[in-house]
N, CA, C and O of each residue as an XYZ file, in Angstrom:
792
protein
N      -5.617     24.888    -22.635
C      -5.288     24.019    -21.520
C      -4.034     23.217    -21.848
O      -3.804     22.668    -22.925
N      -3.356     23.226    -20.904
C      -1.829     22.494    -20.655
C      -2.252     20.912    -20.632
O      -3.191     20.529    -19.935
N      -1.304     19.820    -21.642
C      -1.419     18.724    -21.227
C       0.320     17.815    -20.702
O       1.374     18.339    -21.062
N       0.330     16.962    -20.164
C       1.337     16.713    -20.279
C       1.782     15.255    -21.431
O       0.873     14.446    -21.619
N       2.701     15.080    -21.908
C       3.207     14.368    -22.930
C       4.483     13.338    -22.878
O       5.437     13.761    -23.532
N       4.699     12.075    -22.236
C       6.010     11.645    -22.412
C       6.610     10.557    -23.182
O       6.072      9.504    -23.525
N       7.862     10.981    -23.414
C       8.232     10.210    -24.445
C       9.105      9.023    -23.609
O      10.037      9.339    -22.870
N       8.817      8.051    -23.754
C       9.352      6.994    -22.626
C       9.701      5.907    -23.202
O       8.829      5.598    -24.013
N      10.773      4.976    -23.179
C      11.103      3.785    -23.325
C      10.119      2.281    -23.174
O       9.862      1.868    -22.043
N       9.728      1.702    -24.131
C       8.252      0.563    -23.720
C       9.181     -0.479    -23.261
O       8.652     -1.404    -22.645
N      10.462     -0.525    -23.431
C      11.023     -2.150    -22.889
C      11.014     -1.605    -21.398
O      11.123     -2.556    -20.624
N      10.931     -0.508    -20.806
C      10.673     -0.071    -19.220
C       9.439      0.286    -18.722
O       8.966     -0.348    -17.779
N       9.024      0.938    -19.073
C       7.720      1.727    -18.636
C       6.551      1.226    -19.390
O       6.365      0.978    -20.581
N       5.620      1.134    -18.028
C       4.039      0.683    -18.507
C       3.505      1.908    -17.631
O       3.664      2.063    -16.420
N       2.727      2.874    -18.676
C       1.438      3.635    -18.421
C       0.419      2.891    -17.477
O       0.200      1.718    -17.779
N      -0.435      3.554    -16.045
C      -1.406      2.783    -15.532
C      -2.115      3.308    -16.038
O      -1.757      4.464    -16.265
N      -3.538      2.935    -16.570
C      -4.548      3.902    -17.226
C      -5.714      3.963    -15.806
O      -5.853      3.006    -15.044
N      -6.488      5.305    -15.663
C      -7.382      5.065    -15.087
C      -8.683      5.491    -15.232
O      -8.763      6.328    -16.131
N      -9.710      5.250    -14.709
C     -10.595      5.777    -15.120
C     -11.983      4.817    -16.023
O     -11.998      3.593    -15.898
N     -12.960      5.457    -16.803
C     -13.527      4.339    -17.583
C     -12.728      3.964    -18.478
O     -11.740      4.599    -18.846
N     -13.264      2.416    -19.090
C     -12.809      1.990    -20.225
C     -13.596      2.118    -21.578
O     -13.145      1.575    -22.587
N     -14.691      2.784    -21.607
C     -15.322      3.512    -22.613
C     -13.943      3.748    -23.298
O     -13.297      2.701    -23.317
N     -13.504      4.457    -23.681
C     -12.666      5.416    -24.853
C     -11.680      4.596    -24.765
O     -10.690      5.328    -24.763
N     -11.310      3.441    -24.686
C      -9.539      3.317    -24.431
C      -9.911      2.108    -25.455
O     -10.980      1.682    -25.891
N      -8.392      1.707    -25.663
C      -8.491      0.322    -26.624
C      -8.481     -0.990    -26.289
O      -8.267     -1.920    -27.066
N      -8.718     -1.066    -25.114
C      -9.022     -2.158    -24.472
C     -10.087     -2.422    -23.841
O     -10.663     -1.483    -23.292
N     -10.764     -4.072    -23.722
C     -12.346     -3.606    -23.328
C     -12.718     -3.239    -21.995
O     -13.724     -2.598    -21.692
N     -11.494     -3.864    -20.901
C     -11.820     -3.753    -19.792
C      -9.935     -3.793    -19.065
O      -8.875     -3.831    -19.690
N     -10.155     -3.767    -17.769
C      -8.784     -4.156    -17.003
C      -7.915     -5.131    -17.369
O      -6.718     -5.077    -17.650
N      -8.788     -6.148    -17.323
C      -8.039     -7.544    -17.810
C      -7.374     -7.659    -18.960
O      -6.213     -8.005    -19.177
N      -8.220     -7.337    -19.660
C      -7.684     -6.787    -21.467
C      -6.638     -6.407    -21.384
O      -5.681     -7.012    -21.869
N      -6.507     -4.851    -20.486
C      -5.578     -3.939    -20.870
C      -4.203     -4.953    -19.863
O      -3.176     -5.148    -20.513
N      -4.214     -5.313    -18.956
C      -3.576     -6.280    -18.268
C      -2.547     -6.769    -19.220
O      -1.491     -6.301    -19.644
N      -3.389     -8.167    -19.464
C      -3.287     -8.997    -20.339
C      -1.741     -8.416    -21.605
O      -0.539     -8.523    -21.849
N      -2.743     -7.938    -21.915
C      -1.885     -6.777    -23.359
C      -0.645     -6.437    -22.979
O       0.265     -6.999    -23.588
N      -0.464     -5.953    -22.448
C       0.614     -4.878    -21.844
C       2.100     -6.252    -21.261
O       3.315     -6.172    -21.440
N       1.273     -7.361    -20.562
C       2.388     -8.350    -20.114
C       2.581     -9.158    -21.220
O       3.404    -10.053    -21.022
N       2.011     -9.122    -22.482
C       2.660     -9.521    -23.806
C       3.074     -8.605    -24.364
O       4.042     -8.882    -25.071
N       2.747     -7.503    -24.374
C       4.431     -6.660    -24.886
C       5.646     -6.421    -24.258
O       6.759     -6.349    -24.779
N       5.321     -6.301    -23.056
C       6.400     -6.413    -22.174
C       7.420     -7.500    -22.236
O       8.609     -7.343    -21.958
N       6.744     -8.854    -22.702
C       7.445     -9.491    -22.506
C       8.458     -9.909    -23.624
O       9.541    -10.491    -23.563
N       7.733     -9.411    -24.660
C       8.341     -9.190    -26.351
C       9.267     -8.591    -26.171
O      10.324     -9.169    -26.425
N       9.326     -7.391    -25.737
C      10.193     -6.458    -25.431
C      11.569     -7.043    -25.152
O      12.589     -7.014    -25.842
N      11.377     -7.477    -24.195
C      12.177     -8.432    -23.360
C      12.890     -9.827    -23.589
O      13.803    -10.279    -22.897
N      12.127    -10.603    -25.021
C      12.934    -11.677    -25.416
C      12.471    -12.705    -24.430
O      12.994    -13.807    -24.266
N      11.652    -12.327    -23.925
C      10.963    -13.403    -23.224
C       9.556    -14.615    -23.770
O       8.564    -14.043    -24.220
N       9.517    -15.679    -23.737
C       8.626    -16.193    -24.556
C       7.562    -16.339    -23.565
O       7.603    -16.471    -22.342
N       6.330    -16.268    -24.636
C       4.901    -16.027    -23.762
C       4.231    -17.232    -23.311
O       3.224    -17.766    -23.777
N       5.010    -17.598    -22.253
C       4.478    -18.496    -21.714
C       2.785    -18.271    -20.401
O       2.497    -17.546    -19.449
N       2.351    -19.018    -20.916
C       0.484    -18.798    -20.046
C       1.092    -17.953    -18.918
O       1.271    -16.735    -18.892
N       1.397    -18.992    -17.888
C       2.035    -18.943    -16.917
C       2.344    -17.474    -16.439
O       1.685    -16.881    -15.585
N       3.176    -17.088    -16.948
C       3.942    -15.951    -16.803
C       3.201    -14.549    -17.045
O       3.420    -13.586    -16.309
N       2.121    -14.486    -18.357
C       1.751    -13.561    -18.953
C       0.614    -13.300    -17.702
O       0.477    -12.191    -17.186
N      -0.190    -14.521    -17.292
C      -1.378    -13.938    -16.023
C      -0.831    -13.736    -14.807
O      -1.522    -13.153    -13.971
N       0.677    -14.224    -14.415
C       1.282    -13.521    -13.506
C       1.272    -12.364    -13.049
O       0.722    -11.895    -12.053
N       2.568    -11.458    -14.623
C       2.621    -10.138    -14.814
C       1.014     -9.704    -14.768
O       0.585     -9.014    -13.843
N       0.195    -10.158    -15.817
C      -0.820     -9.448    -16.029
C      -1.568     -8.886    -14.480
O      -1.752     -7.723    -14.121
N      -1.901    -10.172    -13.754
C      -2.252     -9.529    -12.109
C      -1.299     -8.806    -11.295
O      -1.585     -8.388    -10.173
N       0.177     -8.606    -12.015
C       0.783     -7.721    -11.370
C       0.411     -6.377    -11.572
O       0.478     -5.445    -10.771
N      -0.113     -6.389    -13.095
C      -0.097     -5.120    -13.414
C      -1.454     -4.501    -12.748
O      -1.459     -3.446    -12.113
N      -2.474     -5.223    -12.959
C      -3.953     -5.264    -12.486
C      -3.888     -4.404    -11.188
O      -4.244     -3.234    -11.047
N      -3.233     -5.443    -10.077
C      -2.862     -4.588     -9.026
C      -2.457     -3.178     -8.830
O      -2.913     -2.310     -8.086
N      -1.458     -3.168     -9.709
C      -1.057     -1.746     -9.305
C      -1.309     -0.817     -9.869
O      -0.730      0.249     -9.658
N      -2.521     -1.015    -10.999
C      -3.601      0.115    -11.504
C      -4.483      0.227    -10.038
O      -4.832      1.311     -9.571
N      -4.765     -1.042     -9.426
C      -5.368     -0.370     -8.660
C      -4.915      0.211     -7.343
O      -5.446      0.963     -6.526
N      -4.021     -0.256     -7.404
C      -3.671      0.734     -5.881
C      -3.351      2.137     -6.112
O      -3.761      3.011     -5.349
N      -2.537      2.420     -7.274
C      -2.556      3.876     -7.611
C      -4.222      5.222     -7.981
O      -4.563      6.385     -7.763
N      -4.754      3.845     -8.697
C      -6.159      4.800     -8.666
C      -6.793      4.576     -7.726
O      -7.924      4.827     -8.142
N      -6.900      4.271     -6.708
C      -7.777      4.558     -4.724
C      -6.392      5.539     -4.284
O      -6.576      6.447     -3.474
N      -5.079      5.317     -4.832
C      -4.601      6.305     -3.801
C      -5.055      7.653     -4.381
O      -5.471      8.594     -3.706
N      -4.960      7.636     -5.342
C      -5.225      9.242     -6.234
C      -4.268     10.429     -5.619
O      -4.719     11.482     -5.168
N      -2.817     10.074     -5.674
C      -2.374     11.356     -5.183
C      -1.245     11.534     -6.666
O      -0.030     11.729     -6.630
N      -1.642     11.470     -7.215
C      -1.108     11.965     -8.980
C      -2.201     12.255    -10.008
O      -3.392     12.036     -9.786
N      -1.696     12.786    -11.204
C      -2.206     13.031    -12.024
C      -2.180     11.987    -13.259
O      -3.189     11.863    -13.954
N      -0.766     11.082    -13.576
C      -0.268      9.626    -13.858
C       0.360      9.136    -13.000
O       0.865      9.822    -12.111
N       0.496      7.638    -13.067
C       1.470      6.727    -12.644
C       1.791      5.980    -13.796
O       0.959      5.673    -14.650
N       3.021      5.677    -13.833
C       3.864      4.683    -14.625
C       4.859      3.459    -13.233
O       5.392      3.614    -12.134
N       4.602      2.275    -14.247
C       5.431      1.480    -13.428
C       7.414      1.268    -14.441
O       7.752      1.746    -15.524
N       7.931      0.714    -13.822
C       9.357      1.011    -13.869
C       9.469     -0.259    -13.899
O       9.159     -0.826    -12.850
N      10.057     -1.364    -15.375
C      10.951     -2.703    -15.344
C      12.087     -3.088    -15.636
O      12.274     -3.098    -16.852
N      13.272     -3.542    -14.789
C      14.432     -3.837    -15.029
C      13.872     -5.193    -15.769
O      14.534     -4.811    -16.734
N      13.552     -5.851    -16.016
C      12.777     -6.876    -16.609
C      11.603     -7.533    -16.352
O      11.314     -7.356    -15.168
N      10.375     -8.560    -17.209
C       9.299     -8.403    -16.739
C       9.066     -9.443    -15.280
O       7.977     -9.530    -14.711
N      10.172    -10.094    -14.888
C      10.000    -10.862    -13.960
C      10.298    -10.300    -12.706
O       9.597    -10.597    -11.740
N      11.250     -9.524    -12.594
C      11.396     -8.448    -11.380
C      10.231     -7.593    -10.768
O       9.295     -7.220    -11.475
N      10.305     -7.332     -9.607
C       9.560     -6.501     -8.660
C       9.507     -4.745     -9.717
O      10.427     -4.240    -10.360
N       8.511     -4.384     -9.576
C       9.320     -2.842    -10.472
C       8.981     -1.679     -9.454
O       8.365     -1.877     -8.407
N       9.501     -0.303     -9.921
C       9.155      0.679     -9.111
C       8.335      1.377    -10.165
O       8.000      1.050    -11.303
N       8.088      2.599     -9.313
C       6.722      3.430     -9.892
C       7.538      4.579     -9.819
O       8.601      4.890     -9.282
N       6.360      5.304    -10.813
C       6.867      7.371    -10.887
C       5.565      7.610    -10.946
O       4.822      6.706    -11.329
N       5.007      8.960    -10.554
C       4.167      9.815    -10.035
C       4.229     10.612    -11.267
O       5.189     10.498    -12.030
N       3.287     11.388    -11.492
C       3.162     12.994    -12.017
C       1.934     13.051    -11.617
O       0.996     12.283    -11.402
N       2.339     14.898    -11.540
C       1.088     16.121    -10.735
C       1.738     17.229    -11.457
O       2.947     17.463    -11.449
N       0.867     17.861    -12.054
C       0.836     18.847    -12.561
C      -0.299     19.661    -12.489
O      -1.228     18.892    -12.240
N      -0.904     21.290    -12.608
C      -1.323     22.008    -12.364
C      -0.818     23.299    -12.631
O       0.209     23.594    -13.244
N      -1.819     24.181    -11.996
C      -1.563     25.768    -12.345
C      -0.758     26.505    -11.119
O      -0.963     26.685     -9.918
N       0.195     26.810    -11.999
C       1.670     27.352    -11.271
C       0.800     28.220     -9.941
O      -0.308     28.733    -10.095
N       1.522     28.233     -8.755
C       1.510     28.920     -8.032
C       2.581     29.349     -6.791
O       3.452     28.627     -6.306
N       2.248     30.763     -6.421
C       3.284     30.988     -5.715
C       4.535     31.881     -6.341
O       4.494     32.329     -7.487
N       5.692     32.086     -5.406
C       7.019     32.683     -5.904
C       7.651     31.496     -6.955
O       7.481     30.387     -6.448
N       7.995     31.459     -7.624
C       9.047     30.365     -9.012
C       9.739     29.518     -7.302
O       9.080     28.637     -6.749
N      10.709     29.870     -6.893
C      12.032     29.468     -6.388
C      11.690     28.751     -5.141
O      12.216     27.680     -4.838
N      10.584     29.504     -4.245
C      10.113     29.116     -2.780
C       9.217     27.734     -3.469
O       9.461     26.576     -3.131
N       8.133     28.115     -4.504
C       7.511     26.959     -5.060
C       8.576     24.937     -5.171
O       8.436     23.751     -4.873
N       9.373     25.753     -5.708
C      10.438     24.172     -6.426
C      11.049     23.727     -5.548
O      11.288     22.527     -5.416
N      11.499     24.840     -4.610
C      11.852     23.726     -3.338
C      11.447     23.239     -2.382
O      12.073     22.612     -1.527
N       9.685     23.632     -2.470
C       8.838     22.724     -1.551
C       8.097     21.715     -2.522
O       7.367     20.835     -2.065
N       8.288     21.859     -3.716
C       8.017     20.367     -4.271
C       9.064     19.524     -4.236
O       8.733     18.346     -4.365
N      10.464     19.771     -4.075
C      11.609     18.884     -4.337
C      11.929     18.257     -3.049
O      12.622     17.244     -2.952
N      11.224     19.107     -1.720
C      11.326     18.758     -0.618
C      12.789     18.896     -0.071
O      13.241     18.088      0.741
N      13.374     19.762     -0.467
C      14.688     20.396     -0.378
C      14.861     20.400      1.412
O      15.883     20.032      1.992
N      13.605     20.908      2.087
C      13.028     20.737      3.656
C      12.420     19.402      3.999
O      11.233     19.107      3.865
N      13.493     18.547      4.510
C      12.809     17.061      4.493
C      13.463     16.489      6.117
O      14.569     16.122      6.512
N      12.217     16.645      6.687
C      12.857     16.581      8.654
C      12.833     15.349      8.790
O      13.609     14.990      9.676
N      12.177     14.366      8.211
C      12.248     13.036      8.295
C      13.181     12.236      7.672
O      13.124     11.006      7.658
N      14.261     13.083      7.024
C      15.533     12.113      5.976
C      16.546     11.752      7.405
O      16.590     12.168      8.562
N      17.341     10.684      6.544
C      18.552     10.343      7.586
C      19.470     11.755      7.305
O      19.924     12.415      8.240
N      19.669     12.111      5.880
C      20.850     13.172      6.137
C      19.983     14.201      4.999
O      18.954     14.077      4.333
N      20.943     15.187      5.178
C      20.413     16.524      4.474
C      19.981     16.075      2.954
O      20.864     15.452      2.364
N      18.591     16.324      2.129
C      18.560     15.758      0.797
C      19.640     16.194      0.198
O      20.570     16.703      0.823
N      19.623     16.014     -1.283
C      21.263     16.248     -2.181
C      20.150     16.449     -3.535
O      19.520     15.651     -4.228
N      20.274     17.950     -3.504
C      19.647     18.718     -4.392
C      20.200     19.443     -5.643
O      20.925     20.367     -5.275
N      20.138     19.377     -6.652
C      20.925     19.662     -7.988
C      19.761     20.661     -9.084
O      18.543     20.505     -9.165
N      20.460     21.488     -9.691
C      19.811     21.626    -10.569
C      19.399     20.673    -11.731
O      20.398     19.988    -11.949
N      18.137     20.211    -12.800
C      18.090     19.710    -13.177
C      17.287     20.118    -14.440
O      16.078     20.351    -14.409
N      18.214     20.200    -15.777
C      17.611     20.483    -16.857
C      17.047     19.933    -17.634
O      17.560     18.821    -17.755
N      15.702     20.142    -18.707
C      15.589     19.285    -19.534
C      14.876     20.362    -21.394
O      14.363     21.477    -21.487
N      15.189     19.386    -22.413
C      15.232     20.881    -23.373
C      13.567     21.240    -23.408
O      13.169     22.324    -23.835
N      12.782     20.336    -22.973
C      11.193     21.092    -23.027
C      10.691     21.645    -21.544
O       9.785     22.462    -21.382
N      11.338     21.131    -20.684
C      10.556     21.956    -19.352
C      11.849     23.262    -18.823
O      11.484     23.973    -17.887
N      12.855     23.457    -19.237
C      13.709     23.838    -18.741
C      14.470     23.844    -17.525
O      14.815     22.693    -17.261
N      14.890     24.720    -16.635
C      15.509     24.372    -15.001
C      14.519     23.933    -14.310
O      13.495     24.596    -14.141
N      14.698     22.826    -13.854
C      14.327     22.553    -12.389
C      15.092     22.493    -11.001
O      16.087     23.131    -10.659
N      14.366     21.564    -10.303
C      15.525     21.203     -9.302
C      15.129     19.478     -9.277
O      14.066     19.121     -9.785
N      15.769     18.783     -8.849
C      16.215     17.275     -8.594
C      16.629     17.317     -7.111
O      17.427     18.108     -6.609
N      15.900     16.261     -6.452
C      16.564     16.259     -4.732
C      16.349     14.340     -4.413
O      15.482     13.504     -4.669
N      17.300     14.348     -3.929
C      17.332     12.672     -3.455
C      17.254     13.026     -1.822
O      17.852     13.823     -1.098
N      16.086     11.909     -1.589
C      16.366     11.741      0.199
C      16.376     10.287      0.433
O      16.174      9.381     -0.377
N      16.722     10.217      2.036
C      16.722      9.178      2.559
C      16.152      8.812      3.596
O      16.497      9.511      4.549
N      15.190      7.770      3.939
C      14.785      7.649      5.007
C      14.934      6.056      5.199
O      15.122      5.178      4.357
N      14.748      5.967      6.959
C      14.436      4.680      7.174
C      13.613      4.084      7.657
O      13.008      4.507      8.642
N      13.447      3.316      7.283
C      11.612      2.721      7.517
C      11.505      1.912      8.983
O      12.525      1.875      9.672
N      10.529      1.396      9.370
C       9.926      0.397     10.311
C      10.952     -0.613     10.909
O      11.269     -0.764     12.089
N      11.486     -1.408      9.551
C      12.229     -2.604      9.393
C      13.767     -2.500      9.859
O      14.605     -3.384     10.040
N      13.861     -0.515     10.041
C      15.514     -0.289      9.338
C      15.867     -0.536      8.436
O      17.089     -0.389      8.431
N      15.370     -0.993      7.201
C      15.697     -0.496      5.795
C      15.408      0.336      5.706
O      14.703      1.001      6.465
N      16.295      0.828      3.804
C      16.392      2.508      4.005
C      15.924      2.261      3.017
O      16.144      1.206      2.422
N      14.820      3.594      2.412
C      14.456      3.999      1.173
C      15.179      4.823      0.436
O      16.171      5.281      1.004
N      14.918      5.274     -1.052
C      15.374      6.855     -1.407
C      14.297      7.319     -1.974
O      13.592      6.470     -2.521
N      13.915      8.516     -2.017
C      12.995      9.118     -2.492
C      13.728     10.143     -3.390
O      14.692     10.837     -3.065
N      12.989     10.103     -4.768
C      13.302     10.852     -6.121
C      12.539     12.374     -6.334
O      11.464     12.111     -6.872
N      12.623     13.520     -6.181
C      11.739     14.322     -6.662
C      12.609     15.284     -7.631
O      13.792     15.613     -7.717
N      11.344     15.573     -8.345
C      12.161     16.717    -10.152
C      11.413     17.296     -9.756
O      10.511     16.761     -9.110
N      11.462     19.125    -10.039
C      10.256     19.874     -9.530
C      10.079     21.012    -10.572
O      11.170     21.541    -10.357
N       9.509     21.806    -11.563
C       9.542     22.514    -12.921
C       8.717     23.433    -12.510
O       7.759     23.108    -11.810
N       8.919     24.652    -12.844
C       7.364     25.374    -13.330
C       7.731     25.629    -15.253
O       8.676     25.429    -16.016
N       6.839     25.974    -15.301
C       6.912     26.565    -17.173
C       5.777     27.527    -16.892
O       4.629     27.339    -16.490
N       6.640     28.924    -17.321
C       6.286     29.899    -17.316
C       5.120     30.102    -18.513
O       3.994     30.600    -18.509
N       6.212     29.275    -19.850
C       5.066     29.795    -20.971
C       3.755     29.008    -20.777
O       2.867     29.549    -21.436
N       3.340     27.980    -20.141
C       2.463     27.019    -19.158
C       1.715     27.837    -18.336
O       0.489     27.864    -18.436
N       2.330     28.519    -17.519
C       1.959     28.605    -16.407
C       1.405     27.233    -15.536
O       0.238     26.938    -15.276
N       2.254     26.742    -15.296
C       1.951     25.491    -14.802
C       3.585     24.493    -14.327
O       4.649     24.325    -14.924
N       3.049     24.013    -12.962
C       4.196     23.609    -11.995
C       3.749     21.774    -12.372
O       2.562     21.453    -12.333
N       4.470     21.077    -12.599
C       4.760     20.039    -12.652
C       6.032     18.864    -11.510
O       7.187     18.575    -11.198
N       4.906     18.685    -11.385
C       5.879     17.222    -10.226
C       6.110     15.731    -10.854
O       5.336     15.133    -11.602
N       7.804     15.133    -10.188
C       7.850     13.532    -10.561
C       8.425     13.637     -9.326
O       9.158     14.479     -8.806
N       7.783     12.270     -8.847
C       8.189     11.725     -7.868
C       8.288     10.117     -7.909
O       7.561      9.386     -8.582
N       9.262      9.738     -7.112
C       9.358      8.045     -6.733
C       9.846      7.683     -5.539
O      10.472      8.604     -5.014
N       9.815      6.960     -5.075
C       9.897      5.992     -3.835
C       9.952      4.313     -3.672
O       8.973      3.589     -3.850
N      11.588      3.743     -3.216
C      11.781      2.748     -3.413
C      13.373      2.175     -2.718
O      14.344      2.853     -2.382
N      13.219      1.035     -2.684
C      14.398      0.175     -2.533
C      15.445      1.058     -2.197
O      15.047      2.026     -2.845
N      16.741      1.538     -1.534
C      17.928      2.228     -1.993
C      18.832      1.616     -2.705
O      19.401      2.313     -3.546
N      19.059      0.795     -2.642
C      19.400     -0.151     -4.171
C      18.962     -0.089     -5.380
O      19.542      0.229     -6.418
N      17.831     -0.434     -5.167
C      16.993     -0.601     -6.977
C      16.931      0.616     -7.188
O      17.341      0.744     -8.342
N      16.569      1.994     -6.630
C      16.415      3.052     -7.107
C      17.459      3.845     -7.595
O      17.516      4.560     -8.595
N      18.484      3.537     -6.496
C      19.666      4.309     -7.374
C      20.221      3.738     -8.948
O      20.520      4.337     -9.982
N      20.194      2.260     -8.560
C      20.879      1.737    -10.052
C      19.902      2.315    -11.023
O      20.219      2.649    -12.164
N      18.533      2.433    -10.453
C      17.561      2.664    -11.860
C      17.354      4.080    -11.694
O      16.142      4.201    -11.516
N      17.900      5.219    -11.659
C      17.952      6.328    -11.888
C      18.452      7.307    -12.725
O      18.033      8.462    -12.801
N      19.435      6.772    -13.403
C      19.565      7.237    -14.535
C      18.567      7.115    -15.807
O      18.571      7.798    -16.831
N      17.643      5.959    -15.412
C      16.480      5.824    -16.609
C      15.303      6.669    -16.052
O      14.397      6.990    -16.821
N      15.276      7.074    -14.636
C      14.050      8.437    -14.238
C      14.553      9.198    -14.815
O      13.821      9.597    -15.721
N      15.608      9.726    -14.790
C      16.325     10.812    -15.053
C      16.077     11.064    -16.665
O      15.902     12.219    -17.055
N      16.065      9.962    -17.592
C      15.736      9.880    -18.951
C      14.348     10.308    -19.140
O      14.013     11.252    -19.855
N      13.341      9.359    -18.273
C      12.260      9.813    -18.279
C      11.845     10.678    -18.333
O      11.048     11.065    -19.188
N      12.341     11.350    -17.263
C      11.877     12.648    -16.787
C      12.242     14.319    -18.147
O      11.808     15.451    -18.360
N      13.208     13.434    -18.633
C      13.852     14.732    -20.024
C      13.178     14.034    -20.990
O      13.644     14.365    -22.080
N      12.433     13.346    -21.093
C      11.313     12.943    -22.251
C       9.474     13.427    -21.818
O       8.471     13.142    -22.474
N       9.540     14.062    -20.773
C       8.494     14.960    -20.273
C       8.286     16.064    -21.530
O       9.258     16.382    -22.214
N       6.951     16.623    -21.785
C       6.638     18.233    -22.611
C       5.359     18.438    -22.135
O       4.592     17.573    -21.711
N       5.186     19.509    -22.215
C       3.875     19.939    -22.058
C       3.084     20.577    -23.182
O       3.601     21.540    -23.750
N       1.969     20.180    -23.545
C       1.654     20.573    -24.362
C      -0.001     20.999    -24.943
O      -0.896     20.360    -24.390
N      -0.320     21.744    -25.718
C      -1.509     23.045    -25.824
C      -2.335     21.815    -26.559
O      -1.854     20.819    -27.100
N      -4.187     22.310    -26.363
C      -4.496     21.459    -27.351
C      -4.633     21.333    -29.049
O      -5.081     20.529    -29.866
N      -3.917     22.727    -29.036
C      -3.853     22.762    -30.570
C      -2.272     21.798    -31.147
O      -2.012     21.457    -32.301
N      -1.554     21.594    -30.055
C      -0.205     21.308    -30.363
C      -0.295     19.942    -31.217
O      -1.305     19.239    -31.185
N       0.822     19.633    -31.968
C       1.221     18.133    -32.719
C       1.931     17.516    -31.741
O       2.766     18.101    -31.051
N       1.577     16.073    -31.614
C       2.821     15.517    -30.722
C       3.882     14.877    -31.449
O       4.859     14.429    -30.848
């Protein structure tokens, strides 16, 4: 069985965990909360003030839970330009490849997107453990008339057999400036066997 593996930056990215807290190293939500908005904030050169740490911490709280009731991934990670800022999120879904290779990647990349303002802007996109993908940016506009962008990377791995998705959705501002660090993310992705070393 295929797992997936990433190698990610901690002064940015916080893992949501879900599920029981049996097996994990924390005793409960709060714990893991808690924890996570004092490293974060270490990270960061920020001093741990009360204040601040149960802030973040119910920030984070939150958005374990909204990602685990939505359940439309396999992980979520949240995204910090620092720990006091609003952050964005990334998705992964992964599974057992299906379909043609080519017709597959460009209906995960959404290459066909009737709801963008303009045609997505689709690239090939390499990385040295998943190999070619594709990368597609769209645009839409919301309710308000603000505009979003939406991020998708789309892979299969043959020696896998298995199709892998990242996706994000956010700000058109914040997302573009912070896209070169998905883009990092996303080439710190592997997949890997359970006999494998990480």
């Amino acid at each position: 069985m295929s797992w997936v593996h990433v190698d990610f930056d901690n002064r940015h990215w916080v893992p949501l965990p879900r599920g029981a807290w049996d097996d994990r190293p924390w005793d409960d939500e709060e714990d893991w909360a808690e924890s996570e908005a004092v490293v974060l904030m270490a990270y960061h050169g920020l001093p741990e003030k009360r204040k601040e740490v149960k802030r973040l911490s119910k920030l984070l709280a939150s958005y374990r839970q909204v990602f685990e009731e939505m359940n439309i991934s396999r992980e979520s990670y949240l995204y910090f330009t620092d720990p006091i800022a609003e952050p964005l999120s990334i998705q992964l879904w992964y599974g057992p490849a299906e379909g043609e290779r080519e017709a597959a990647l460009r209906t995960y990349a959404r290459v066909e997107s009737p709801d963008a303002m303009l045609p997505p802007q689709v690239e090939e996109f390499t990385t040295e453990s998943l190999g070619a993908g594709l990368h597609s940016r769209t645009h839409v506009q919301l309710e308000d008339r603000s505009v979003a962008m939406n991020l998708w990377y789309a892979f299969r791995s043959e020696e896998h057999s298995v199709d892998l998705i990242v996706s994000s959705s956010g700000d058109l501002g914040k997302l573009s400036a912070a896209e070169p660090d998905f883009n990092e993310f996303v080439e710190g992705i592997r997949l890997i066997d359970d006999e494998d070393e990480l």
